[in-house]
Short mmCIF file of C-alpha atoms in Angstrom, two decimals:
data_model
loop_
_atom_site.label_atom_id
_atom_site.label_comp_id
_atom_site.label_asym_id
_atom_site.label_seq_id
_atom_site.Cartn_x
_atom_site.Cartn_y
_atom_site.Cartn_z
CA MET L 444 112.07 131.71 95.55
CA ASP L 445 108.73 133.29 94.87
CA CYS L 446 105.45 132.28 96.44
CA HIS L 447 104.48 130.08 93.54
CA GLN L 448 107.73 128.16 93.76
CA PHE L 449 107.29 127.95 97.49
CA GLU L 450 103.91 126.32 97.16
CA GLU L 451 105.15 123.95 94.49
CA GLN L 452 108.07 122.85 96.60
CA LEU L 453 105.92 122.50 99.65
CA ASN L 454 103.44 120.28 97.85
CA ASP L 455 106.20 118.30 96.27
CA ARG L 456 107.67 117.58 99.67
CA LEU L 457 104.30 116.57 101.02
CA ASP L 458 103.70 114.31 98.04
CA ARG L 459 107.00 112.64 98.80
CA ARG L 460 106.09 112.32 102.46
CA LEU L 461 108.89 114.64 103.49
CA SER L 462 108.78 117.13 106.27
CA PRO L 463 107.34 120.40 105.06
CA SER L 464 109.87 122.45 106.95
CA SER L 465 112.94 122.59 104.79
CA SER L 466 115.41 125.37 105.30
CA ALA L 467 114.64 126.89 101.92
CA LEU L 468 110.95 127.02 102.61
CA ILE L 469 111.47 128.43 106.08
CA GLU L 470 113.75 131.07 104.69
CA HIS L 471 111.07 132.21 102.28
CA THR L 472 108.45 132.46 105.01
CA ARG L 473 110.52 134.88 107.03
CA ASN L 474 109.35 137.71 104.85
CA CYS L 475 106.12 136.25 103.56
CA PRO L 476 103.28 135.98 106.07
CA PRO L 477 100.86 134.17 103.71
CA CYS L 478 103.42 131.48 102.97
CA PHE L 479 104.27 131.35 106.63
CA GLN L 480 100.64 130.55 107.37
CA MET L 481 100.64 127.96 104.65
CA LEU L 482 103.75 126.31 106.02
CA LYS L 483 102.39 126.42 109.52
CA GLY L 484 99.19 124.79 108.33
CA ALA L 485 101.18 122.07 106.62
CA ILE L 486 103.18 121.39 109.76
CA VAL L 487 100.06 121.22 111.87
CA LEU L 488 98.49 118.95 109.32
CA GLN L 489 101.48 116.68 109.33
CA LYS L 490 101.37 116.44 113.09
CA GLY L 491 97.69 115.75 112.97
CA ILE L 492 98.14 113.02 110.39
CA GLY L 493 100.85 111.47 112.51
CA ILE L 494 98.59 111.36 115.53
CA TRP L 495 95.65 110.23 113.44
CA ARG L 496 97.65 107.38 111.97
CA SER L 497 98.97 106.32 115.33
CA GLN L 498 95.50 105.86 116.70
CA PRO L 499 94.97 102.13 116.95
CA LEU L 500 92.28 100.76 114.76
CA PRO L 501 89.68 98.51 116.27
CA VAL L 502 90.84 94.96 116.16
CA ILE L 503 88.62 92.84 114.06
CA ASP L 504 88.48 89.25 113.05
CA ILE L 505 85.89 88.78 110.42
CA VAL L 506 87.38 85.70 108.89
CA ASP L 507 84.63 83.44 110.12
CA ARG L 508 82.04 86.01 109.21
CA VAL L 509 83.37 86.28 105.69
CA LEU L 510 83.75 82.59 105.19
CA ALA L 511 80.39 81.87 106.72
CA GLN L 512 78.65 83.64 103.92
CA PRO L 513 78.30 81.72 100.72
CA VAL L 514 81.45 82.36 98.82
CA PRO L 515 80.37 82.92 95.26
CA ASN L 516 82.16 80.69 92.90
CA GLU L 517 82.52 81.24 89.24
CA THR L 518 79.17 79.80 88.43
CA ASP L 519 77.42 81.59 91.19
CA ALA L 520 78.38 85.17 90.69
CA TYR L 521 75.14 86.71 89.68
CA GLU L 522 74.48 89.41 92.14
CA THR L 523 76.83 92.01 90.92
CA ASP L 524 77.00 95.66 91.40
CA SER L 525 78.31 96.03 87.96
CA ALA L 526 79.53 99.56 88.25
CA SER L 527 81.68 98.73 91.19
CA VAL L 528 83.01 95.58 89.71
CA TYR L 529 83.70 97.39 86.53
CA SER L 530 85.85 99.92 88.16
CA ALA L 531 87.32 97.41 90.50
CA THR L 532 89.00 95.30 87.93
CA GLN L 533 90.87 97.73 85.88
CA SER L 534 93.70 96.02 84.15
CA ALA L 535 96.39 96.54 81.66
CA PRO L 536 95.90 95.36 78.12
CA ILE L 537 95.95 91.65 78.02
CA ASP L 538 98.56 89.72 76.17
CA PHE L 539 97.80 87.00 73.77
CA SER L 540 100.16 84.40 75.10
CA SER L 541 97.39 82.16 76.27
CA ILE L 542 96.22 81.70 72.73
CA ASP L 543 99.08 79.37 72.26
CA ASN L 544 99.02 78.22 75.82
CA PRO L 545 95.41 77.76 76.67
CA GLY L 546 96.29 76.59 80.12
CA ASN L 547 97.50 80.05 81.03
CA GLY L 548 95.47 82.62 82.78
CA THR L 549 91.98 82.50 84.01
CA GLY L 550 89.45 80.63 82.09
CA PRO L 551 85.84 80.46 81.35
CA THR L 552 83.39 79.22 83.79
CA SER L 553 80.76 76.70 83.11
CA CYS L 554 77.74 78.84 83.14
CA ALA L 555 75.85 80.43 80.35
CA ASP L 556 74.12 83.08 82.35
CA PHE L 557 74.47 86.68 81.60
CA LEU L 558 73.79 89.69 83.62
CA ILE L 559 72.44 93.00 82.80
CA CYS L 560 74.68 95.63 84.08
CA ARG L 561 75.54 99.18 83.64
CA ALA L 562 78.79 100.81 84.34
CA GLU L 563 79.46 104.46 84.20
CA ARG L 564 82.63 106.33 84.14
CA SER L 565 83.33 108.71 86.94
CA ALA L 566 82.67 112.30 86.12
CA ASP L 567 86.15 113.12 87.31
CA GLU L 568 87.82 110.71 85.04
CA ASN L 569 89.75 112.24 82.26
CA PRO L 570 88.50 110.58 79.10
CA GLU L 571 91.82 111.17 77.44
CA ARG L 572 93.63 109.16 80.03
CA VAL L 573 91.40 106.21 80.38
CA ARG L 574 93.30 102.99 80.55
CA SER L 575 92.20 99.60 79.55
CA ARG L 576 89.75 97.98 81.78
CA LYS L 577 88.33 94.63 82.26
CA ALA L 578 85.16 93.95 84.07
CA LEU L 579 84.15 90.60 85.29
CA VAL L 580 80.44 90.61 85.54
CA GLY L 581 79.10 87.31 86.52
CA ASP L 582 80.16 85.05 83.75
CA VAL L 583 80.67 87.75 81.25
CA THR L 584 84.06 89.23 81.01
CA LEU L 585 84.01 92.59 79.47
CA LEU L 586 87.12 94.28 78.36
CA VAL L 587 86.97 97.93 77.65
CA VAL L 588 89.84 99.79 76.18
CA ARG L 589 90.19 103.22 74.90
CA ASP L 590 92.42 102.29 72.09
CA GLY L 591 89.75 102.89 69.55
CA LYS L 592 90.22 102.71 65.85
CA ARG L 593 86.79 103.58 64.77
CA PRO L 594 84.72 106.68 64.99
CA VAL L 595 82.46 106.51 67.94
CA SER L 596 79.13 106.46 66.34
CA ALA L 597 77.05 103.47 67.06
CA PRO L 598 74.74 102.87 64.16
CA ARG L 599 71.25 102.14 65.13
CA PRO L 600 69.47 99.77 62.83
CA ALA L 601 66.49 101.16 61.06
CA THR L 602 64.65 97.92 61.14
CA SER L 603 64.77 94.99 63.38
CA ARG L 604 65.79 91.66 62.05
CA LEU L 605 65.09 90.05 65.32
CA ASN L 606 62.16 88.30 66.66
CA ALA L 607 61.17 89.92 69.90
CA GLY L 608 59.19 87.01 71.07
CA SER L 609 61.80 84.41 70.57
CA ALA L 610 63.32 82.92 73.61
CA SER L 611 66.53 82.01 71.94
CA TRP L 612 68.17 85.32 71.27
CA LEU L 613 71.49 86.07 72.69
CA ALA L 614 72.28 89.66 73.21
CA LEU L 615 75.99 90.06 73.57
CA PHE L 616 76.19 93.68 74.13
CA ALA L 617 74.34 96.93 73.82
CA SER L 618 75.93 100.01 72.49
CA LEU L 619 74.88 103.48 73.20
CA ALA L 620 76.15 106.50 71.35
CA GLY L 621 79.84 106.85 71.58
CA MET L 622 80.77 103.25 71.62
CA TRP L 623 81.88 100.68 69.22
CA PHE L 624 82.49 97.08 69.62
CA VAL L 625 85.19 94.69 68.81
CA LEU L 626 85.07 91.08 69.63
CA ALA L 627 88.03 88.84 69.92
CA ARG L 628 91.16 88.62 67.95
CA PRO L 629 92.55 88.18 64.50
CA ALA L 630 92.81 85.03 62.58
CA VAL L 631 90.84 81.89 62.89
CA HIS L 632 91.48 79.72 65.83
CA SER L 633 90.10 76.46 66.87
CA VAL L 634 91.99 75.51 69.92
CA PRO L 635 91.51 73.00 72.66
CA LEU L 636 89.62 74.46 75.51
CA PRO L 637 90.61 73.03 78.83
CA GLY L 638 88.39 73.46 81.79
CA LYS L 639 90.13 76.61 82.75
CA SER L 640 91.76 78.03 79.75
CA ALA L 641 92.45 81.61 79.10
CA LEU L 642 89.56 82.15 76.86
CA ASN L 643 89.21 85.83 77.22
CA SER L 644 92.51 86.90 78.43
CA GLY L 645 94.12 85.24 75.51
CA LEU L 646 91.79 86.56 72.94
CA ILE L 647 91.23 90.14 73.67
CA GLY L 648 93.65 92.95 73.45
CA SER L 649 93.78 96.61 72.85
CA ASN L 650 95.08 96.06 69.37
CA ALA L 651 92.38 93.67 68.44
CA PRO L 652 91.12 93.71 64.90
CA ASP L 653 88.00 95.39 63.82
CA THR L 654 85.57 92.66 64.37
CA ALA L 655 85.41 89.06 65.17
CA SER L 656 83.38 86.75 67.24
CA LEU L 657 84.16 83.92 69.47
CA ALA L 658 82.28 81.18 71.05
CA THR L 659 82.99 78.01 72.83
CA ASN L 660 81.29 74.73 72.72
CA SER L 661 81.68 72.19 75.43
CA ALA L 662 80.34 69.44 73.28
CA ASN L 663 83.62 69.16 71.48
CA ASN L 664 85.55 71.20 73.95
CA ARG L 665 86.75 73.51 71.28
CA LEU L 666 87.08 77.17 71.10
CA VAL L 667 85.97 78.65 67.86
CA GLN L 668 86.89 82.06 66.85
CA THR L 669 86.25 83.91 63.67
CA ASP L 670 87.56 87.05 62.30
CA ASP L 671 86.43 89.03 59.34
CA ARG L 672 89.93 90.35 58.80
CA THR L 673 90.81 86.93 57.59
CA HIS L 674 88.18 87.37 54.96
CA GLU L 675 89.79 90.54 53.79
CA LYS L 676 93.01 88.71 53.19
CA THR L 677 91.63 85.65 51.58
CA GLY L 678 88.76 87.15 49.74
CA GLY L 679 86.35 85.02 51.59
CA PRO L 680 86.10 82.05 53.79
CA GLU L 681 87.33 78.78 52.57
CA SER L 682 85.07 76.76 54.70
CA VAL L 683 82.50 77.03 57.33
CA ILE L 684 82.66 75.00 60.41
CA GLU L 685 79.64 74.01 62.29
CA ASP L 686 80.43 75.79 65.48
CA VAL L 687 80.52 79.23 64.02
CA PRO L 688 77.25 80.99 64.49
CA GLN L 689 75.63 82.20 61.33
CA SER L 690 73.24 84.57 62.93
CA PRO L 691 72.32 85.92 66.32
CA SER L 692 69.82 83.21 66.77
CA ASP L 693 72.42 80.65 65.83
CA LEU L 694 74.74 81.91 68.44
CA ALA L 695 71.97 82.12 70.96
CA HIS L 696 70.93 78.62 70.18
CA MET L 697 74.44 77.36 70.51
CA ILE L 698 74.77 79.01 73.84
CA ALA L 699 71.43 77.84 75.05
CA SER L 700 71.98 74.29 73.97
CA ALA L 701 75.48 74.10 75.28
CA SER L 702 74.24 73.77 78.80
CA GLY L 703 76.80 75.91 80.37
CA ALA L 704 79.37 75.65 77.68
CA TYR L 705 79.35 79.18 76.41
CA THR L 706 80.71 81.13 79.15
CA ARG L 707 82.46 84.35 78.83
CA ILE L 708 81.95 86.68 76.01
CA ALA L 709 84.61 89.27 75.79
CA ILE L 710 83.94 92.56 74.23
CA GLU L 711 86.32 95.27 73.47
CA THR L 712 85.21 98.73 72.89
CA SER L 713 86.41 102.21 72.58
CA ALA L 714 85.22 104.43 75.32
CA ALA L 715 85.96 107.79 73.94
CA ALA L 716 82.63 109.33 74.63
CA ASP L 717 81.90 111.09 77.82
CA ASP L 718 78.59 109.41 78.05
CA PHE L 719 80.08 106.11 78.73
CA ARG L 720 77.72 103.34 79.51
CA LEU L 721 77.87 99.68 79.14
CA LEU L 722 74.93 97.45 78.93
CA LEU L 723 75.10 93.75 79.03
CA PRO L 724 72.00 91.85 78.24
CA THR L 725 70.76 89.40 80.67
CA ARG L 726 70.20 85.75 81.11
CA LEU L 727 69.56 84.07 77.86
CA PRO L 728 67.78 82.58 76.18
CA PHE L 729 65.14 83.53 78.67
CA ILE L 730 64.91 87.18 78.02
CA SER L 731 62.40 88.94 80.03
CA THR L 732 61.30 92.50 80.25
CA ASN L 733 60.68 91.93 83.90
CA SER L 734 63.53 93.29 85.92
CA SER L 735 62.72 91.10 88.85
CA ASP L 736 65.60 89.21 90.34
CA ASP L 737 63.69 86.01 90.35
CA VAL L 738 63.83 83.75 87.41
CA PRO L 739 61.58 80.75 87.63
CA ASN L 740 63.44 77.52 87.88
CA SER L 741 61.44 76.08 85.09
CA THR L 742 63.07 78.43 82.66
CA LEU L 743 66.59 77.59 83.60
CA PRO L 744 68.73 75.41 81.46
CA THR L 745 70.41 72.45 82.96
CA GLY L 746 73.26 73.37 85.18
CA GLN L 747 72.10 76.84 85.97
CA ASN L 748 70.88 77.85 89.32
CA SER L 749 67.79 79.76 90.20
CA ARG L 750 69.37 83.05 91.02
CA GLY L 751 68.28 85.60 88.57
CA MET L 752 69.90 88.61 87.17
CA LYS L 753 70.27 91.62 89.28
CA GLN L 754 70.02 94.85 87.49
CA HIS L 755 72.36 97.44 88.71
CA GLU L 756 70.67 100.19 90.61
CA SER L 757 71.49 103.06 88.43
CA GLU L 758 70.26 106.55 88.68
CA THR L 759 70.55 106.99 85.00
CA GLU L 760 67.81 106.58 82.54
CA ALA L 761 66.32 103.17 82.59
CA ILE L 762 66.22 101.49 79.25
CA PRO L 763 63.62 98.86 78.63
CA LEU L 764 65.40 95.60 78.57
CA GLN L 765 63.69 94.34 75.51
CA ASP L 766 64.74 97.39 73.55
CA THR L 767 68.22 97.07 74.83
CA MET L 768 68.39 93.52 73.75
CA HIS L 769 67.30 94.42 70.30
CA GLU L 770 69.77 97.20 70.03
CA ALA L 771 72.47 94.97 71.29
CA LEU L 772 71.75 92.25 68.85
CA GLU L 773 71.25 94.54 65.98
CA PHE L 774 74.35 96.48 66.60
CA PHE L 775 76.50 93.55 67.43
CA TRP L 776 75.59 91.67 64.37
CA LYS L 777 75.84 94.65 62.20
CA ALA L 778 79.35 95.17 63.49
CA VAL L 779 80.33 91.81 62.17
CA PRO L 780 80.25 92.26 58.44
CA GLY L 781 78.95 89.35 56.57
CA VAL L 782 78.59 85.94 57.98
CA PRO L 783 81.41 84.88 60.22
CA HIS L 784 83.28 81.95 58.90
CA ALA L 785 86.28 80.05 59.93
CA SER L 786 88.69 77.76 58.35
CA THR L 787 89.71 74.70 60.16
CA MET F 627 103.84 90.77 91.69
CA ILE F 628 104.30 88.56 94.68
CA ALA F 629 104.53 84.90 93.84
CA SER F 630 102.77 83.95 97.00
CA ASP F 631 99.85 86.13 96.01
CA VAL F 632 99.46 84.21 92.79
CA GLU F 633 99.63 80.91 94.57
CA LEU F 634 97.19 82.07 97.19
CA VAL F 635 94.74 83.23 94.58
CA GLU F 636 95.06 80.04 92.61
CA ARG F 637 94.33 77.97 95.67
CA CYS F 638 91.39 80.16 96.54
CA LEU F 639 90.04 79.76 93.04
CA ALA F 640 90.43 76.05 93.42
CA GLY F 641 88.12 76.29 96.40
CA ASP F 642 90.66 75.52 99.09
CA PRO F 643 89.05 76.70 102.35
CA ILE F 644 92.37 77.04 104.15
CA SER F 645 93.63 79.36 101.48
CA GLN F 646 90.44 81.35 101.52
CA ARG F 647 90.86 81.77 105.24
CA ALA F 648 94.46 82.79 104.78
CA PHE F 649 93.40 85.25 102.13
CA VAL F 650 90.99 86.97 104.49
CA GLU F 651 93.41 86.88 107.39
CA THR F 652 96.13 88.41 105.30
CA PHE F 653 94.20 91.37 104.06
CA GLN F 654 91.44 91.98 106.54
CA SER F 655 93.36 94.49 108.63
CA SER F 656 94.41 96.72 105.81
CA ILE F 657 91.03 96.56 104.14
CA PHE F 658 89.26 97.23 107.39
CA GLY F 659 91.65 100.10 108.04
CA LEU F 660 90.74 101.72 104.79
CA CYS F 661 87.05 101.12 105.32
CA PHE F 662 87.17 102.43 108.87
CA ARG F 663 88.98 105.58 107.83
CA MET F 664 86.60 106.06 104.96
CA THR F 665 83.35 105.44 106.78
CA GLY F 666 84.35 106.59 110.25
CA GLN F 667 82.22 103.91 111.85
CA ARG F 668 83.25 100.50 112.96
CA GLU F 669 80.01 98.76 112.13
CA ASP F 670 79.88 100.19 108.67
CA ALA F 671 83.53 99.39 108.15
CA GLU F 672 83.00 95.77 109.13
CA ASP F 673 80.07 95.44 106.80
CA VAL F 674 81.98 97.00 103.95
CA THR F 675 85.01 94.83 104.65
CA GLN F 676 82.84 91.77 104.43
CA GLU F 677 81.43 93.01 101.17
CA VAL F 678 84.92 93.64 99.86
CA PHE F 679 85.90 90.05 100.41
CA ALA F 680 82.70 88.81 98.87
CA ARG F 681 83.40 90.84 95.78
CA ALA F 682 87.02 89.89 95.78
CA PHE F 683 86.23 86.21 95.82
CA ARG F 684 83.66 86.72 93.14
CA SER F 685 86.08 88.55 90.91
CA LEU F 686 89.22 86.71 91.81
CA ALA F 687 89.35 84.95 88.48
CA GLY F 688 89.57 88.33 86.83
CA TRP F 689 92.51 89.52 88.82
CA ASP F 690 95.51 90.25 86.65
CA ALA F 691 98.33 88.22 88.13
CA GLU F 692 100.82 90.63 86.67
CA ARG F 693 99.60 93.25 89.05
CA PRO F 694 99.97 93.36 92.79
CA LEU F 695 97.07 92.00 94.70
CA ARG F 696 96.83 94.47 97.50
CA PRO F 697 96.12 97.57 95.39
CA TRP F 698 93.54 95.54 93.52
CA LEU F 699 91.83 94.76 96.78
CA MET F 700 92.12 98.38 97.80
CA MET F 701 90.40 99.28 94.58
CA ILE F 702 87.49 97.04 95.44
CA ALA F 703 87.47 98.41 98.96
CA ALA F 704 87.43 101.97 97.75
CA ASN F 705 84.53 101.19 95.47
CA CYS F 706 82.64 99.43 98.22
CA CYS F 707 83.24 102.36 100.53
CA ARG F 708 81.97 104.67 97.86
CA THR F 709 78.84 102.62 97.49
CA ALA F 710 78.34 102.49 101.25
CA LEU F 711 78.85 106.21 101.63
CA SER F 712 76.49 107.08 98.84
CA ARG F 713 73.95 104.76 100.41
CA ARG F 714 74.45 106.46 103.72
CA ALA F 715 74.19 109.89 102.14
CA ARG F 716 70.71 109.05 100.98
CA GLN F 717 69.67 108.35 104.54
CA PRO F 718 68.66 111.13 106.92
CA VAL F 719 71.32 112.09 109.42
CA PRO F 720 70.25 111.26 112.98
CA SER F 721 69.78 114.36 115.07
CA GLU F 722 72.20 113.21 117.75
CA LEU F 723 74.98 113.11 115.19
CA VAL F 724 74.25 116.64 114.20
CA GLU F 725 74.36 117.73 117.83
CA ASP F 726 77.64 115.90 118.36
CA PHE F 727 79.30 117.74 115.54
CA PRO F 728 81.57 120.30 117.20
CA ASP F 729 80.81 123.93 116.81
CA GLN F 730 83.37 125.52 114.59
CA THR F 731 83.93 128.29 117.06
CA VAL F 732 84.97 125.92 119.81
CA ALA F 733 88.62 125.04 120.00
CA VAL F 734 89.11 121.33 120.24
CA PRO F 735 91.63 120.09 122.80
CA HIS F 736 94.76 118.53 121.44
CA GLY F 737 93.75 115.23 122.95
CA ASP F 738 91.09 115.08 120.29
CA PHE F 739 93.49 115.86 117.50
CA ALA F 740 93.19 112.50 115.84
CA GLU F 741 89.45 112.58 116.13
CA THR F 742 89.39 116.03 114.61
CA VAL F 743 91.46 114.87 111.69
CA GLN F 744 89.03 112.03 111.18
CA THR F 745 86.14 114.45 111.41
CA ALA F 746 87.84 116.65 108.86
CA LEU F 747 88.22 113.66 106.58
CA MET F 748 84.53 112.99 106.75
CA THR F 749 83.86 116.46 105.40
CA LEU F 750 85.98 115.87 102.33
CA ARG F 751 84.70 114.95 98.96
CA GLU F 752 84.66 111.20 98.73
CA ASP F 753 87.36 110.88 96.11
CA HIS F 754 89.57 113.34 97.94
CA ARG F 755 89.13 111.35 101.10
CA THR F 756 89.92 108.13 99.31
CA CYS F 757 93.13 109.64 98.02
CA PHE F 758 94.05 110.93 101.43
CA VAL F 759 93.42 107.64 103.19
CA LEU F 760 95.16 105.58 100.56
CA PHE F 761 98.16 107.87 100.69
CA TYR F 762 98.53 108.43 104.41
CA GLU F 763 96.87 105.44 105.97
CA GLN F 764 97.58 102.73 103.44
CA GLU F 765 100.80 104.38 102.31
CA LEU F 766 100.21 103.70 98.67
CA SER F 767 102.22 105.70 96.21
CA VAL F 768 100.64 108.26 93.95
CA THR F 769 101.07 105.84 91.08
CA GLU F 770 99.34 103.06 92.94
CA ILE F 771 96.52 105.34 93.98
CA GLY F 772 96.08 106.31 90.37
CA ALA F 773 95.75 102.67 89.47
CA VAL F 774 93.35 102.04 92.31
CA MET F 775 91.15 104.98 91.49
CA GLY F 776 91.47 104.76 87.77
CA CYS F 777 92.80 108.22 87.26
CA PRO F 778 96.07 109.83 86.22
CA GLU F 779 98.76 110.63 88.72
CA GLY F 780 98.21 114.31 88.16
CA THR F 781 94.64 113.94 89.27
CA VAL F 782 95.74 112.06 92.35
CA LYS F 783 98.15 114.83 93.22
CA THR F 784 95.48 117.42 92.73
CA TRP F 785 93.06 115.54 94.92
CA LEU F 786 95.72 115.03 97.54
CA TYR F 787 96.51 118.72 97.48
CA ARG F 788 92.88 119.63 97.92
CA ALA F 789 92.37 117.08 100.64
CA ARG F 790 95.36 118.39 102.55
CA ARG F 791 94.29 121.96 102.07
CA ASP F 792 90.77 121.27 103.30
CA VAL F 793 91.92 119.28 106.29
CA ALA F 794 94.43 121.96 107.17
CA ASP F 795 91.71 124.59 106.92
CA PHE F 796 89.47 122.49 109.08
CA LEU F 797 92.16 122.21 111.72
CA ARG F 798 92.99 125.88 111.58
CA GLN F 799 89.36 126.82 112.04
CA ARG F 800 89.36 124.77 115.20
CA GLY F 801 92.33 126.49 116.65
CA TYR F 802 95.07 124.06 115.89
CA GLY F 803 98.34 125.84 115.35
CA GLU F 804 96.92 129.23 116.20
CA SER F 805 99.08 129.61 119.27
CA ASP F 806 102.28 129.34 117.29
CA GLU F 807 103.25 132.72 116.04
CA GLN F 808 106.03 133.63 113.76
#
């Protein structure tokens, strides 16, 4: 055994929570003072860890303290440290079983609020090994996967098709360089939407098609989903149903007028770039460039509370919200070729 | 996946106060343990633990029932600890804490061994410390730690190696093990 093998075996034993002092390792140290010191350090460390672990922790009972604070429910989850939540809800790729069984899984909430958030990947994270993630940010569920199919260049529109002053824009997502977006799942679906159906978890997956959009409407309690891949097969839509948004403003209007019906918007993206940032636009249709947490009650749709968005305290470059919204809308809509249609 | 976890979560999501209480009671010790080891201070650990539960309840609907609940909570806890530590790092260190920090040239009695290990932990890089605590205190596997921290197992092993090395160096510099000669 040479010193390299010694160190490997020592670390392997420690990783497996075994005693560092095996006969083979001890034998090697008899004629190797540096490895002897290493082994001795490992033994001391192990003893120290044992004593450290045996130290009793302070006894706490914070149950009442936890429960005394307002427990955010699904319609009250606005104050969100998005970066933490983002990394806190990493998940495997989601299956599609709930498409056919809408009662499965977690479902949409009844709030149409959106948050602005920003999530950044750890500098230590190996971009080649990033697994699928899902972030629950307020009422927006964001699924991020690395299973990208597209080059990671986010086109930036040369001109704006959006009306900056309008209060009825919905920004679904903002893309910075190195990201691309995919929404939803293949084929056209119009499925019953129970109160807690698996809207997102059933619709989004790492092998999602290029583009699609989804929306829900509580008025008829239907989930409407469109997919441009269907168009590729059929040569074009056979029909257009009312619930499918025809433009960003359409979608925004539908969301705004649904009074809490449009809930989670799931977005799938490739996160191949090192500069990995996610931006979710904020409460709509009341877009404001003011980053204040307070949103006047008078601007809130029915069913929404008065708690405003909370922008994540990021040390990265601040992007004016209005610009972000425009970029988000522009890019999102550009990513959906043509007008989304659906057959019934 | 533990069936009872799923049921517990479902009841919590349904707003059942008894289940919410049970949820906190079930996990408060382990979460507090992690937070205490990570922050080194009881008050901070309690605050972070409370924050962990707040976040957990807020995100409970997003929990993947196919995955075990406890590592998911540990993930939130680790993130909350990270946030708390970074917040603390931006604050000036009180002078009395600096004075309390033992001189490296002074050998620490063995009675303070555990405290020295904890002190050594506090000198580690945050992600190394998280790895160390999750591995030794929470007894998560390398695979589970990778899932919690969102990094490959190889990275976890590397961080564990570095954490162990640095703690061992810290102990050696304080005289632990020096009396044992070959």
